[in-house]
Amino acid sequence: MKIVRYCLEHERDYKLTAKVFDIPYANVYGWVKKYIQKGEERLSDKRGCHKKDEELDEVYLLKRQLKQMEREYEILKLENELLKKVQEVERRRSGEKAGMKQSLSQSGKRPKR
């Protein structure tokens, strides 16, 4: 609200307001526009404010549950890919060590310690 009021008090100088508060011009413009259209209520932060489950219909609940499951699936998929890459790296390292030991034993040289 402070930023919007400042902008309106300075004849809607979005550029100046953005510079003073060190925020993007587009944010200032959007906030002022929302304030003018719908008032202070429109600017309230509604992130994380969900309706109670009793207020929602079954279809909405199922859609919300599906989105949550899709997010969990993507996380699991990424974790699985990461584990596969780690296993591949470990497999290659153990293969390289075995190859080095074999080549050293064939050449009769031992590594310096």
mmCIF file of C-alpha atoms in Angstrom:
data_model
loop_
_atom_site.group_PDB
_atom_site.id
_atom_site.type_symbol
_atom_site.label_atom_id
_atom_site.label_comp_id
_atom_site.label_asym_id
_atom_site.label_seq_id
_atom_site.Cartn_x
_atom_site.Cartn_y
_atom_site.Cartn_z
ATOM 1 C CA MET A 1 0.000 0.000 0.000
ATOM 2 C CA LYS A 2 2.819 2.350 0.843
ATOM 3 C CA ILE A 3 4.258 2.060 -2.658
ATOM 4 C CA VAL A 4 0.885 2.601 -4.343
ATOM 5 C CA ARG A 5 0.168 5.657 -2.207
ATOM 6 C CA TYR A 6 3.605 7.078 -2.980
ATOM 7 C CA CYS A 7 3.026 6.614 -6.704
ATOM 8 C CA LEU A 8 -0.411 8.235 -6.598
ATOM 9 C CA GLU A 9 0.888 11.141 -4.503
ATOM 10 C CA HIS A 10 3.561 11.731 -7.148
ATOM 11 C CA GLU A 11 1.128 11.946 -10.073
ATOM 12 C CA ARG A 12 1.479 8.282 -11.032
ATOM 13 C CA ASP A 13 5.183 8.547 -11.706
ATOM 14 C CA TYR A 14 5.795 4.805 -11.996
ATOM 15 C CA LYS A 15 9.419 5.193 -12.987
ATOM 16 C CA LEU A 16 10.265 7.380 -9.979
ATOM 17 C CA THR A 17 8.387 5.083 -7.607
ATOM 18 C CA ALA A 18 10.178 2.020 -8.967
ATOM 19 C CA LYS A 19 13.522 3.753 -8.536
ATOM 20 C CA VAL A 20 12.794 4.998 -4.993
ATOM 21 C CA PHE A 21 11.647 1.584 -3.753
ATOM 22 C CA ASP A 22 14.122 -0.380 -5.916
ATOM 23 C CA ILE A 23 11.469 -2.587 -7.504
ATOM 24 C CA PRO A 24 10.527 -3.306 -11.121
ATOM 25 C CA TYR A 25 8.463 -0.714 -12.975
ATOM 26 C CA ALA A 26 5.957 -3.407 -14.003
ATOM 27 C CA ASN A 27 5.206 -4.247 -10.364
ATOM 28 C CA VAL A 28 4.430 -0.628 -9.524
ATOM 29 C CA TYR A 29 2.263 -0.244 -12.602
ATOM 30 C CA GLY A 30 0.326 -3.453 -11.881
ATOM 31 C CA TRP A 31 -0.271 -2.607 -8.223
ATOM 32 C CA VAL A 32 -1.520 0.895 -9.002
ATOM 33 C CA LYS A 33 -3.773 -0.435 -11.749
ATOM 34 C CA LYS A 34 -5.279 -3.053 -9.406
ATOM 35 C CA TYR A 35 -5.741 -0.467 -6.674
ATOM 36 C CA ILE A 36 -7.568 1.902 -9.008
ATOM 37 C CA GLN A 37 -9.818 -0.873 -10.368
ATOM 38 C CA LYS A 38 -10.743 -2.747 -7.190
ATOM 39 C CA GLY A 39 -9.383 -0.797 -4.249
ATOM 40 C CA GLU A 40 -7.169 -1.835 -1.385
ATOM 41 C CA GLU A 41 -8.727 -5.303 -1.057
ATOM 42 C CA ARG A 42 -7.403 -6.261 -4.497
ATOM 43 C CA LEU A 43 -3.833 -5.737 -3.296
ATOM 44 C CA SER A 44 -4.027 -8.144 -0.376
ATOM 45 C CA ASP A 45 -1.708 -11.119 -0.592
ATOM 46 C CA LYS A 46 -3.830 -14.208 -1.141
ATOM 47 C CA ARG A 47 -0.993 -16.679 -1.630
ATOM 48 C CA GLY A 48 -1.394 -19.747 0.519
ATOM 49 C CA CYS A 49 -4.964 -18.871 1.512
ATOM 50 C CA HIS A 50 -7.051 -21.810 0.427
ATOM 51 C CA LYS A 51 -10.723 -22.352 1.100
ATOM 52 C CA LYS A 52 -11.626 -24.951 3.677
ATOM 53 C CA ASP A 53 -12.215 -28.403 2.230
ATOM 54 C CA GLU A 54 -15.892 -28.312 3.230
ATOM 55 C CA GLU A 55 -16.373 -25.290 0.989
ATOM 56 C CA LEU A 56 -14.956 -26.976 -2.081
ATOM 57 C CA ASP A 57 -16.793 -29.292 -4.395
ATOM 58 C CA GLU A 58 -15.561 -32.794 -5.112
ATOM 59 C CA VAL A 59 -14.281 -32.001 -8.609
ATOM 60 C CA TYR A 60 -12.122 -29.163 -7.340
ATOM 61 C CA LEU A 61 -10.769 -31.338 -4.549
ATOM 62 C CA LEU A 62 -9.860 -34.063 -7.023
ATOM 63 C CA LYS A 63 -8.151 -31.568 -9.333
ATOM 64 C CA ARG A 64 -6.165 -30.166 -6.430
ATOM 65 C CA GLN A 65 -5.188 -33.672 -5.327
ATOM 66 C CA LEU A 66 -4.139 -34.532 -8.895
ATOM 67 C CA LYS A 67 -1.901 -31.454 -9.112
ATOM 68 C CA GLN A 68 -0.265 -32.367 -5.805
ATOM 69 C CA MET A 69 0.338 -35.933 -6.983
ATOM 70 C CA GLU A 70 1.783 -34.673 -10.278
ATOM 71 C CA ARG A 71 4.237 -32.458 -8.362
ATOM 72 C CA GLU A 72 5.245 -35.403 -6.174
ATOM 73 C CA TYR A 73 5.663 -37.588 -9.272
ATOM 74 C CA GLU A 74 7.977 -35.029 -10.893
ATOM 75 C CA ILE A 75 10.086 -34.864 -7.735
ATOM 76 C CA LEU A 76 10.336 -38.655 -7.577
ATOM 77 C CA LYS A 77 11.233 -38.795 -11.260
ATOM 78 C CA LEU A 78 14.059 -36.296 -10.753
ATOM 79 C CA GLU A 79 15.314 -38.183 -7.705
ATOM 80 C CA ASN A 80 15.301 -41.424 -9.707
ATOM 81 C CA GLU A 81 17.283 -39.837 -12.550
ATOM 82 C CA LEU A 82 19.797 -38.468 -10.063
ATOM 83 C CA LEU A 83 20.241 -41.864 -8.405
ATOM 84 C CA LYS A 84 20.822 -43.491 -11.788
ATOM 85 C CA LYS A 85 23.500 -40.927 -12.619
ATOM 86 C CA VAL A 86 25.204 -41.427 -9.265
ATOM 87 C CA GLN A 87 25.189 -45.203 -9.774
ATOM 88 C CA GLU A 88 26.644 -44.775 -13.264
ATOM 89 C CA VAL A 89 29.435 -42.555 -11.945
ATOM 90 C CA GLU A 90 30.215 -45.053 -9.176
ATOM 91 C CA ARG A 91 30.187 -47.929 -11.674
ATOM 92 C CA ARG A 92 32.611 -46.093 -13.950
ATOM 93 C CA ARG A 93 34.921 -45.249 -11.072
ATOM 94 C CA SER A 94 35.060 -48.849 -9.883
ATOM 95 C CA GLY A 95 35.664 -49.970 -13.483
ATOM 96 C CA GLU A 96 38.514 -47.507 -13.867
ATOM 97 C CA LYS A 97 40.117 -48.677 -10.626
ATOM 98 C CA ALA A 98 39.861 -52.316 -11.693
ATOM 99 C CA GLY A 99 41.306 -51.457 -15.097
ATOM 100 C CA MET A 100 44.204 -49.593 -13.521
ATOM 101 C CA LYS A 101 44.989 -52.500 -11.179
ATOM 102 C CA GLN A 102 44.880 -54.947 -14.057
ATOM 103 C CA SER A 103 47.169 -52.859 -16.263
ATOM 104 C CA LEU A 104 49.612 -52.345 -13.387
ATOM 105 C CA SER A 105 49.746 -56.061 -12.619
ATOM 106 C CA GLN A 106 50.357 -56.853 -16.292
ATOM 107 C CA SER A 107 53.165 -54.322 -16.559
ATOM 108 C CA GLY A 108 54.717 -55.451 -13.287
ATOM 109 C CA LYS A 109 54.783 -51.934 -11.884
ATOM 110 C CA ARG A 110 53.365 -51.003 -8.547
ATOM 111 C CA PRO A 111 52.045 -47.567 -7.675
ATOM 112 C CA LYS A 112 54.217 -45.393 -5.425
ATOM 113 C CA ARG A 113 52.909 -44.804 -1.932
#
